[in-house]
mmCIF file of C-alpha atoms in Angstrom:
data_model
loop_
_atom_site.group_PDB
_atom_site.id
_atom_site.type_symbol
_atom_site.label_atom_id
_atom_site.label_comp_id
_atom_site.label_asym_id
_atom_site.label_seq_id
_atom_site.Cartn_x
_atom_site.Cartn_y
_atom_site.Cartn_z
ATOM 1 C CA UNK J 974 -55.111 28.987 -63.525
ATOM 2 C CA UNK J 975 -52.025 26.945 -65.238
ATOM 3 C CA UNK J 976 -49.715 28.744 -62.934
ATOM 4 C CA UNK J 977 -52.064 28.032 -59.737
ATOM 5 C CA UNK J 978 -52.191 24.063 -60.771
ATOM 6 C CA UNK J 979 -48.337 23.970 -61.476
ATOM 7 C CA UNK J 980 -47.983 24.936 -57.940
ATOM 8 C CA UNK J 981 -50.279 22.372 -56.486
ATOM 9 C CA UNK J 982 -47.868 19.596 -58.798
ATOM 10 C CA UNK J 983 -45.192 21.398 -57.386
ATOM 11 C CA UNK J 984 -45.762 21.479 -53.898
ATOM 12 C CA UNK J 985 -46.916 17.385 -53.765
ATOM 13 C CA UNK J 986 -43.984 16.535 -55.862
ATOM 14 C CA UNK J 987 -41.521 18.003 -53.286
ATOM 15 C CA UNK J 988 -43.656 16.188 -50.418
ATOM 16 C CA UNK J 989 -43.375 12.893 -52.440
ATOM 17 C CA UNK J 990 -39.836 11.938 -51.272
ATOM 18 C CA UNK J 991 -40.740 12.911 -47.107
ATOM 19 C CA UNK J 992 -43.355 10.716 -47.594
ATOM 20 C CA UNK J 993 -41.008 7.744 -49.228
ATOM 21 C CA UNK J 994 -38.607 8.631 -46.428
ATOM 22 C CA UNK J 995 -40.832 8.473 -43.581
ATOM 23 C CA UNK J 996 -42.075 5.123 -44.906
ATOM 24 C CA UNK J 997 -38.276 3.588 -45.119
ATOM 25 C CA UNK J 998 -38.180 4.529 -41.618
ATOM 26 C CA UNK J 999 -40.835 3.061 -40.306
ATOM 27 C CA UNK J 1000 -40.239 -0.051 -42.002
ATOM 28 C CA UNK J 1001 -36.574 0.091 -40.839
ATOM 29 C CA UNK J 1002 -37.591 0.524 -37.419
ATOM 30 C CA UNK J 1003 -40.281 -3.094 -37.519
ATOM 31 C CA UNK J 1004 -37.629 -4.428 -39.178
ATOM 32 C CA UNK J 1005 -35.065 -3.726 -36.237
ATOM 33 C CA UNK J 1006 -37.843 -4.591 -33.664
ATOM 34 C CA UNK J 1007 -38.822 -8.017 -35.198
ATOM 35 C CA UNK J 1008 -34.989 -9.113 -36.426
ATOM 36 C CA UNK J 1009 -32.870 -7.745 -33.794
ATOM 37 C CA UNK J 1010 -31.151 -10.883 -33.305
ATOM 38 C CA UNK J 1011 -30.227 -10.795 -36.914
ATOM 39 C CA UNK J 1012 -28.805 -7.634 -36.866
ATOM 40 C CA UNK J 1013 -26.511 -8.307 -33.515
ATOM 41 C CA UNK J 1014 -25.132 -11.144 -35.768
ATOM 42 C CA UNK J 1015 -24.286 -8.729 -38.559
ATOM 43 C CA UNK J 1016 -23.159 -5.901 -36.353
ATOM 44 C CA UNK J 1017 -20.833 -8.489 -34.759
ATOM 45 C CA UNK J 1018 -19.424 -9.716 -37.768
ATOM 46 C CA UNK J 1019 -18.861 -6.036 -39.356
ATOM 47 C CA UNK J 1020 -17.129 -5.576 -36.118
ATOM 48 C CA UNK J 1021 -14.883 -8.764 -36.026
ATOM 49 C CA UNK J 1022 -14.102 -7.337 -40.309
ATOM 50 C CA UNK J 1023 -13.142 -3.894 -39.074
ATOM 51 C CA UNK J 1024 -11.159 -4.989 -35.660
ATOM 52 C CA UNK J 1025 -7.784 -4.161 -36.793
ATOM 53 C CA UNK J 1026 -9.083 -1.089 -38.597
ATOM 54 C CA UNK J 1027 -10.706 0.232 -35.425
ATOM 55 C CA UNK J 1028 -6.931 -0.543 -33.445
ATOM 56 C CA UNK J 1029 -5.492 1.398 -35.954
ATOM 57 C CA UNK J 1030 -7.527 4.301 -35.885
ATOM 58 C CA UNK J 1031 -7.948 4.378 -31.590
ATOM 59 C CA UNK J 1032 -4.143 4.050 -31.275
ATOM 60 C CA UNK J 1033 -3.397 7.357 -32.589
ATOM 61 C CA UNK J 1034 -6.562 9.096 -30.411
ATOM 62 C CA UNK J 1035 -4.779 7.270 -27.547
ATOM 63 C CA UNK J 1036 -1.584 8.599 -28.126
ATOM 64 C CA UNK J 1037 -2.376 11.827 -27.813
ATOM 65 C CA UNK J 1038 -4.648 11.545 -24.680
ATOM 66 C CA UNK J 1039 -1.618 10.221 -22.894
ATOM 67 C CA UNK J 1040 0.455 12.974 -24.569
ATOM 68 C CA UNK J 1041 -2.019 15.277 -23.342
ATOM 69 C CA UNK J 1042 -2.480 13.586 -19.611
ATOM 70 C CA UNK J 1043 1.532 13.693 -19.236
ATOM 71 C CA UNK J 1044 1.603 17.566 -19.928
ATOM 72 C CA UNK J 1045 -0.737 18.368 -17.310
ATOM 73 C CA UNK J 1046 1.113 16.004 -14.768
ATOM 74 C CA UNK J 1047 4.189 17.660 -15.420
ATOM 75 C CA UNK J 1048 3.152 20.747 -13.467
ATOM 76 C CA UNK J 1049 2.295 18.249 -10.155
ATOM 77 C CA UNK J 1050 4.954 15.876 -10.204
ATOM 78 C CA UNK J 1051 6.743 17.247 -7.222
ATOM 79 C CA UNK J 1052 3.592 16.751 -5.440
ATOM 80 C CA UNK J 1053 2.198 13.769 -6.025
ATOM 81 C CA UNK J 1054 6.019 12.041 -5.791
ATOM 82 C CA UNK J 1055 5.854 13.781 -1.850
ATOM 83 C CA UNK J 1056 2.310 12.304 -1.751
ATOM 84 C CA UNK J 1057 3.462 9.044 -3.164
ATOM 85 C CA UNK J 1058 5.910 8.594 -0.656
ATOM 86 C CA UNK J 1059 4.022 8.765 2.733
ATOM 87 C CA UNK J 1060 1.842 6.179 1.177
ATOM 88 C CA UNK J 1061 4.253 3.926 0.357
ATOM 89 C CA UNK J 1062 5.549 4.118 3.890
ATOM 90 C CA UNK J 1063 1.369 3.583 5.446
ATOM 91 C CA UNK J 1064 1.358 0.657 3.093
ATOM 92 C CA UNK J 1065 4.201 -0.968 3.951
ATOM 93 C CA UNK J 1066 2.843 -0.895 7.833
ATOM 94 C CA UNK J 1067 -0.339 -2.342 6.154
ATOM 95 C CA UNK J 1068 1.735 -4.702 4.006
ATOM 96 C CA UNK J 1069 2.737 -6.136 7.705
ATOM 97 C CA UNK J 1070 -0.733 -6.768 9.126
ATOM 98 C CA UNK J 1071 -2.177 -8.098 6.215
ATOM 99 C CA UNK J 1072 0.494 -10.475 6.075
ATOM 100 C CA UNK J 1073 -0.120 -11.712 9.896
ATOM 101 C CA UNK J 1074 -4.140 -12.093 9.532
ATOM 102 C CA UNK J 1075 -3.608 -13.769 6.165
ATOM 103 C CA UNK J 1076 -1.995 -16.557 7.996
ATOM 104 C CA UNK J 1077 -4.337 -16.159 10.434
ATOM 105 C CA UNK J 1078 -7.258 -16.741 8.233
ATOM 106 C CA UNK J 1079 -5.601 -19.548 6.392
ATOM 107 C CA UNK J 1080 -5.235 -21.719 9.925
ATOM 108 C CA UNK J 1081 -8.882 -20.637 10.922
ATOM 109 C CA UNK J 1082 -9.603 -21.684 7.579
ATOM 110 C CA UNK J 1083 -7.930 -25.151 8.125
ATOM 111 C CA UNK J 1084 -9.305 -25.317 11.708
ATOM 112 C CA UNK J 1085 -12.876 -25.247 10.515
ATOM 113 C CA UNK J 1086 -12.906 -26.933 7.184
ATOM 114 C CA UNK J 1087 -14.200 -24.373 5.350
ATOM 115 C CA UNK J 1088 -14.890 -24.243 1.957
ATOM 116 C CA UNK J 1089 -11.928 -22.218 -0.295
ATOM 117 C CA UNK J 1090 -13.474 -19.299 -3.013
ATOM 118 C CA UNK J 1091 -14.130 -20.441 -6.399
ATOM 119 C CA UNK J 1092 -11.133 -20.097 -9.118
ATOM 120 C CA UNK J 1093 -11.872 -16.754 -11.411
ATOM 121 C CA UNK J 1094 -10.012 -16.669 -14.700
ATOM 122 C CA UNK J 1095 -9.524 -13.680 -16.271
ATOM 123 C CA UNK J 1096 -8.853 -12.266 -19.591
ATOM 124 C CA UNK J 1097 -6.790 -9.136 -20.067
ATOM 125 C CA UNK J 1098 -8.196 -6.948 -23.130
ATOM 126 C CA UNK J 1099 -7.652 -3.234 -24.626
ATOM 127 C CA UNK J 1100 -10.846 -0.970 -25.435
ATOM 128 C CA UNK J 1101 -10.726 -0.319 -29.372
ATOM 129 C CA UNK J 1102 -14.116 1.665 -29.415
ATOM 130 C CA UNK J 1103 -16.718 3.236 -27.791
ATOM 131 C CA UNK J 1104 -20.798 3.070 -28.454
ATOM 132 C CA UNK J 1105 -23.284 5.859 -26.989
ATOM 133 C CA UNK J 1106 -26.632 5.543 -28.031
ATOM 134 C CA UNK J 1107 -30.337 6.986 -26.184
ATOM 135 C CA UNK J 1108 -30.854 3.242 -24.934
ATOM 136 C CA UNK J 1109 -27.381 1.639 -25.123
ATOM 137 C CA UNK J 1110 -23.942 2.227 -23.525
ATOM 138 C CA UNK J 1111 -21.475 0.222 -24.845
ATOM 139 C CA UNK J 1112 -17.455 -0.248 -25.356
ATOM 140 C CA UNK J 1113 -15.693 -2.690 -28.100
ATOM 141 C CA UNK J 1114 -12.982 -5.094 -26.587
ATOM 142 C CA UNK J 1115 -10.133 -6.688 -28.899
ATOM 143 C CA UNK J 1116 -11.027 -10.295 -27.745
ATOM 144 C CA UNK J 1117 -13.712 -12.343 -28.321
ATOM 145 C CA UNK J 1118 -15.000 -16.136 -28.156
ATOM 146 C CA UNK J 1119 -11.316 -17.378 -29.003
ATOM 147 C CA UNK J 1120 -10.040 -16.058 -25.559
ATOM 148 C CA UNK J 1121 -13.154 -18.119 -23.652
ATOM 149 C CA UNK J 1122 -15.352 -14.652 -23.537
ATOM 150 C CA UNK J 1123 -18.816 -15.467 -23.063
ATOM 151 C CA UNK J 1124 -21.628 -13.030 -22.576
ATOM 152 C CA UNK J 1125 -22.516 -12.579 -18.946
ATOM 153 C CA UNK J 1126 -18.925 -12.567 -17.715
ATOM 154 C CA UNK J 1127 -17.819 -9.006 -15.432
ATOM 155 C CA UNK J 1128 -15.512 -6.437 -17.006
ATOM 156 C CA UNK J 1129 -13.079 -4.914 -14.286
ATOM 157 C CA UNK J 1130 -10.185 -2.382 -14.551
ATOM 158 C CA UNK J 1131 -7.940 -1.089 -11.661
ATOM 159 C CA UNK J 1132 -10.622 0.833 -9.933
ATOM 160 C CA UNK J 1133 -13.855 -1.691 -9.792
ATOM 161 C CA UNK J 1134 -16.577 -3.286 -12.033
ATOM 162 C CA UNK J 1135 -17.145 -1.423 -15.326
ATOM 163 C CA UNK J 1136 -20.107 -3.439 -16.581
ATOM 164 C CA UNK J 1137 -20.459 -6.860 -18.111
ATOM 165 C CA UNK J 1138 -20.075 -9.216 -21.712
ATOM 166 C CA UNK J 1139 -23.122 -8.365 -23.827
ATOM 167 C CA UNK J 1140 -21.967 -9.709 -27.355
ATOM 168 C CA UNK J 1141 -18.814 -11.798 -27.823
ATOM 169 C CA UNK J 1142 -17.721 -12.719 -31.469
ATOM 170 C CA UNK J 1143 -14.615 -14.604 -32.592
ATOM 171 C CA UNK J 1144 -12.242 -11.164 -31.993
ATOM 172 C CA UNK J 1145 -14.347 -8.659 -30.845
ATOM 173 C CA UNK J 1146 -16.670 -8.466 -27.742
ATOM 174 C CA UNK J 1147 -19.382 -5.772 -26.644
ATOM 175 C CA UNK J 1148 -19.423 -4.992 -22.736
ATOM 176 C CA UNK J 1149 -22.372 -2.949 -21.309
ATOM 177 C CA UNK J 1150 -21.652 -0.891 -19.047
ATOM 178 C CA UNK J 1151 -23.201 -0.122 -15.498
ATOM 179 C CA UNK J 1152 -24.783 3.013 -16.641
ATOM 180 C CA UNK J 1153 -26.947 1.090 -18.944
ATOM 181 C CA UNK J 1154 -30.861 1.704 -19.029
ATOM 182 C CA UNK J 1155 -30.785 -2.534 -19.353
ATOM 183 C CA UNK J 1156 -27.951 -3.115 -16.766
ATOM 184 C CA UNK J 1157 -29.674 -5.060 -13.847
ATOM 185 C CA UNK J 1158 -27.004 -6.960 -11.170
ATOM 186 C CA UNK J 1159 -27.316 -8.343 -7.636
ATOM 187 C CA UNK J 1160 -25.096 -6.003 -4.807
ATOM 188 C CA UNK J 1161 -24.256 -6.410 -1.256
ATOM 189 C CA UNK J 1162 -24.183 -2.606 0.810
ATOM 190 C CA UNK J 1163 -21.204 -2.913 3.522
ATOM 191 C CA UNK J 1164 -21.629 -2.429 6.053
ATOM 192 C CA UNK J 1165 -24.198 -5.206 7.043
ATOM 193 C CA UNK J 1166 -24.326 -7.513 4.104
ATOM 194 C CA UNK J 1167 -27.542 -5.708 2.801
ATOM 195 C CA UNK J 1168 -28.984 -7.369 -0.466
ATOM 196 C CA UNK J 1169 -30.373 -4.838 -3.614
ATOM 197 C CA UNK J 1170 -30.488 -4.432 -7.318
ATOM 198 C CA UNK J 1171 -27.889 -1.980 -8.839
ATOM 199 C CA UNK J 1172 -29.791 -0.390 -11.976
ATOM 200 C CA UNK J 1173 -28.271 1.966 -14.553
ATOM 201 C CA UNK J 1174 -30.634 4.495 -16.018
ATOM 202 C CA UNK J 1175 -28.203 6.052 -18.351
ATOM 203 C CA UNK J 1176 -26.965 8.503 -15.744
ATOM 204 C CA UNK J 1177 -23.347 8.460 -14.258
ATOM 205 C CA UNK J 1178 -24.346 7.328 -11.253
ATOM 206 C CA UNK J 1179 -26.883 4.252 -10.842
ATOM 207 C CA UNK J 1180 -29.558 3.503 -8.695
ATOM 208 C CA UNK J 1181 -30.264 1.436 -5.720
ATOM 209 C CA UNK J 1182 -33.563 -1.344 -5.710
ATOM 210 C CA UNK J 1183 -33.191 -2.653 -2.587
ATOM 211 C CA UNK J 1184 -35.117 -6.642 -1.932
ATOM 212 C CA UNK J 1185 -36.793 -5.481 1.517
ATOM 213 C CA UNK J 1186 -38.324 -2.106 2.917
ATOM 214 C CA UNK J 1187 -36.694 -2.393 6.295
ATOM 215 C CA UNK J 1188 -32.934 -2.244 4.390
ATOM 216 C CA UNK J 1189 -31.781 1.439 5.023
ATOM 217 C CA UNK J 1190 -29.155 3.532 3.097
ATOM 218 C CA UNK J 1191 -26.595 5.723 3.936
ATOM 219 C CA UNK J 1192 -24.100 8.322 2.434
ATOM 220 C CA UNK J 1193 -20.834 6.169 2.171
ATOM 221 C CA UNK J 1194 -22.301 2.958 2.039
ATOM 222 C CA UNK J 1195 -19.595 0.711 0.472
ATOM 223 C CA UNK J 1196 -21.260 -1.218 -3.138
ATOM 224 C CA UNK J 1197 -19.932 -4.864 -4.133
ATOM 225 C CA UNK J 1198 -21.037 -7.539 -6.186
ATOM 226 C CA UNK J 1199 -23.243 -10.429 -4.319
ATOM 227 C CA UNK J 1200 -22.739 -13.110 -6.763
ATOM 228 C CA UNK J 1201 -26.112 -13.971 -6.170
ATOM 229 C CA UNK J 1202 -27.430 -15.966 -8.904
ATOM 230 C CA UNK J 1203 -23.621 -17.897 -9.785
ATOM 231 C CA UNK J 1204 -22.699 -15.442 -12.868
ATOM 232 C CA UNK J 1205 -20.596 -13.133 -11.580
ATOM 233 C CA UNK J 1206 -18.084 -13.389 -8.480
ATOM 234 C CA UNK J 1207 -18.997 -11.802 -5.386
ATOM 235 C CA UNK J 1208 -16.858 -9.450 -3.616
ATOM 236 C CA UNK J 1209 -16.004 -6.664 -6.926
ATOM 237 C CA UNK J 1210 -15.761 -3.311 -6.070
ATOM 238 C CA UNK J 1211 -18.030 -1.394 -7.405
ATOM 239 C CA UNK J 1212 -19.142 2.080 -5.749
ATOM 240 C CA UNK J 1213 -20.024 4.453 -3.081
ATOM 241 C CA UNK J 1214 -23.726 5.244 -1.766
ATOM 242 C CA UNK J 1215 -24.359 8.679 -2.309
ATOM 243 C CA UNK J 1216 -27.316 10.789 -1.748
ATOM 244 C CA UNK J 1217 -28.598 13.109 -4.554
ATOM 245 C CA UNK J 1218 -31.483 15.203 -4.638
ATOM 246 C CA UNK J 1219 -33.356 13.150 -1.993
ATOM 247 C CA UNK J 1220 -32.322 9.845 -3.351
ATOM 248 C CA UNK J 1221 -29.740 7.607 -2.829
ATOM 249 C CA UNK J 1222 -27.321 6.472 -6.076
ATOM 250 C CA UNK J 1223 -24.075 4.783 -6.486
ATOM 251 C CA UNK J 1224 -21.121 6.837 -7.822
ATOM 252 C CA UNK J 1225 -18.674 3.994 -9.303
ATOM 253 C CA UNK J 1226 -15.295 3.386 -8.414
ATOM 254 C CA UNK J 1227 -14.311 3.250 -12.329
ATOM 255 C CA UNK J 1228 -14.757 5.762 -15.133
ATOM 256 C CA UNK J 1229 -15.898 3.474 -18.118
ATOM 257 C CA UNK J 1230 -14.988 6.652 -20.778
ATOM 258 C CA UNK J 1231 -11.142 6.405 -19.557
ATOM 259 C CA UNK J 1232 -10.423 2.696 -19.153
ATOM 260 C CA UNK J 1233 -8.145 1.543 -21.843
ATOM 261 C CA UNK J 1234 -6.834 -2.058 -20.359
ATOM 262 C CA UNK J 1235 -9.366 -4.137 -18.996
ATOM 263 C CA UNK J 1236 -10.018 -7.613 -17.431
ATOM 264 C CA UNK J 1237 -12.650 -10.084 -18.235
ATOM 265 C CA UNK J 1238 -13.677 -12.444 -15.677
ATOM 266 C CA UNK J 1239 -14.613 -15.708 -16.355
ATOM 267 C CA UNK J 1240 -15.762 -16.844 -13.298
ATOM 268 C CA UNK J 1241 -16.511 -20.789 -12.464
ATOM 269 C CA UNK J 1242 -19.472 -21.044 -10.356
ATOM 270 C CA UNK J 1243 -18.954 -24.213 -7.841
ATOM 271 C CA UNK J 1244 -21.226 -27.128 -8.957
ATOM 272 C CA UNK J 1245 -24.302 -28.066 -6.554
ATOM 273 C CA UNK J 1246 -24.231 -31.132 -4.627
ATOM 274 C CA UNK J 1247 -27.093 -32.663 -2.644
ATOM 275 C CA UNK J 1248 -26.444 -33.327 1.151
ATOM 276 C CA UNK J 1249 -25.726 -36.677 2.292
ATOM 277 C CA UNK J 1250 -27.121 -39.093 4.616
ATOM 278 C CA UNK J 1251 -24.373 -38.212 7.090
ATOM 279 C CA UNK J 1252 -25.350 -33.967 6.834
ATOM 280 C CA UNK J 1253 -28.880 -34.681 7.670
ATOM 281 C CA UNK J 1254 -29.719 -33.044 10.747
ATOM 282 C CA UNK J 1255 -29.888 -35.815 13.719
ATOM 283 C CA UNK J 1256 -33.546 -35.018 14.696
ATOM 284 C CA UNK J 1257 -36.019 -32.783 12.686
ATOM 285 C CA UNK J 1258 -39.506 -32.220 13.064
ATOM 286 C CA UNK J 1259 -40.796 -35.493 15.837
ATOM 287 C CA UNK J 1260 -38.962 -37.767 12.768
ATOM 288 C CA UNK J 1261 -36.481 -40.123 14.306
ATOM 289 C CA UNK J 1262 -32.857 -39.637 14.078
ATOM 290 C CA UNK J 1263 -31.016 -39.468 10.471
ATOM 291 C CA UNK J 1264 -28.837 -42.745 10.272
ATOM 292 C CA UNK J 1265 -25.712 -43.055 7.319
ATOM 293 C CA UNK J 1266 -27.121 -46.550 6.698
ATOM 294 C CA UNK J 1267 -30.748 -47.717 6.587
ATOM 295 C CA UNK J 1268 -32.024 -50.023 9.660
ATOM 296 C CA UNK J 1269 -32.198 -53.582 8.745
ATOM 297 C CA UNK J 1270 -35.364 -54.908 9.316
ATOM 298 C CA UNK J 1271 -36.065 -58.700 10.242
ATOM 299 C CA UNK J 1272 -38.803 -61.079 10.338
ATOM 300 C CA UNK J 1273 -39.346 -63.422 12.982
ATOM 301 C CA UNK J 1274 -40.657 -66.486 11.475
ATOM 302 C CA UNK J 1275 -44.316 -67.725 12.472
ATOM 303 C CA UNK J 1276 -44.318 -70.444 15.621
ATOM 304 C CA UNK J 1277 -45.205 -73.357 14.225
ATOM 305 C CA UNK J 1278 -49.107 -74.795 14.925
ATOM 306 C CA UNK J 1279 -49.132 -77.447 17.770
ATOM 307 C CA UNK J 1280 -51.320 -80.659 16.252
ATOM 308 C CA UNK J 1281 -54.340 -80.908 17.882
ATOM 309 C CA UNK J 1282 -54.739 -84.471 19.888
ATOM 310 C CA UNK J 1283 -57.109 -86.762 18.224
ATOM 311 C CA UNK J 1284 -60.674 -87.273 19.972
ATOM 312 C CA UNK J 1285 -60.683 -90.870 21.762
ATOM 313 C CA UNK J 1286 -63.476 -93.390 20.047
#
């Protein structure tokens, strides 16, 4: 009977600390849920702390990637310099024409007063980390809120659009990436100037949401940014329309996992102005015409009141 109860003890004692465990988590969890802004603050500033320990310790795991890389290009040098060489020679033909229609653009441009793009800044910075969680794809950049990052802003390398400012501290900003489960942005689909919603659902390759049922997709469809909305500039590059299982995704121009250099754009959305008297259309809907300066209007004065003659006595 002893030995039957010292069992039972036994048995709840080693369930005792599960239970304690399972209750830390939980709490730790509503804790997350409820203070999450609280924790982004302290997760920035243990990663502005650590910054030059993370360059330190990615600079050697860069090192030998490229070591790596450069031994398996050795064996297709000859190759790609052959390769390298007719494409020089296409571009240069290219080189020609783009020359002659960008002066031909910049008169049309002139001819018809139109409006020039709006300035984009940009901010070159080296990925010191990486972040792959079930709900979060992320990558650590060495600047921060000193080089005029602000959250929002697009992350570009060579390729295209790798995703966009999600945290910025004073050294260190967060970018999430395209793939993201959150990642929402506006596209356009050349050709046509078609309008949809790029979304990430942590696969390589996003989806496509488009606005309207009539908008149709193709294999090949070119992906840009719209710059719908004023935050990020229109034009990026961003992917292909491809067609997988039945459904159409995007496969992206740039491989988040091997960018090292980056650019952050900080792009300055041109301020609204309200159309004046002189845009107005010159008729519109039976009103009369649209004038730069309001009609004076004048007042005839009243005729003045003729004295009646007096009756004779």
């Amino acid at each position: 009977m002893a030995n039957g109860t010292w069992k039972i003890a036994r048995r709840s004692n080693a369930q005792l600390p599960l239970v304690i465990v399972m209750a830390l988590a939980v709490v730790l969890v509503l804790l997350g849920k409820a203070q999450s802004g609280l924790f982004d603050r302290a997760r920035m500033s243990m990663t502005d702390w650590m910054q030059p320990i993370l360059s330190v310790a990615h600079a050697p795991l860069v090192q030998f990637d490229r070591w790596v890389g450069s031994i398996d290009e050795l064996f297709s040098v000859y190759q790609e310099n052959l390769r390298l060489k007719d494409e020089n020679a296409r571009l240069r033909q290219w080189r020609n024409v783009a020359v002659v229609m960008q002066d031909r653009v910049a008169r049309y441009q002139s001819l018809l007063h139109a409006v020039p793009d709006p300035g984009v800044d940009s901010v070159l910075a080296r990925v010191i980390g990486r972040a792959s969680r079930p709900f979060l794809e992320t990558m650590i950049l060495d600047a921060g809120s000193t080089h005029n990052i602000k959250p929002g802003q697009a992350v570009v390398d060579a390729r295209g659009m790798i995703g966009r400012i999600y945290l910025a501290g004073s050294r260190t900003s967060w970018v999430i990436l395209l793939t993201d489960l959150n990642s929402r942005i506006p596209v356009s689909i050349s050709p046509g100037n078609r309008q949809a919603i790029m979304v990430g659902d942590n696969t390589a390759m996003p989806t496509l949401d488009t606005l309207s049922q009539i908008v149709t997709l193709r294999a090949g469809d070119q992906i840009v940014s719209s710059g719908d909305g004023g935050l990020l500039p229109p034009g990026l590059p961003i992917g292909t329309v491809v067609e997988q299982g039945g459904k159409y995704r995007v496969a992206l121009l740039a491989d988040a996992a091997s960018s090292e250099d980056v650019e952050v754009l900080a792009f300055r959305k041109p301020p609204e102005q309200l159309p004046s008297s002189l845009e107005l259309p010159a008729v519109a809907a039976g009103l009369p015409p649209a004038t730069a300066t309001p009609p004076v209007i004048t007042i005839a004065p009243e005729p003045p009141v003729a004295a009646k003659p007096a009756a004779p006595p």
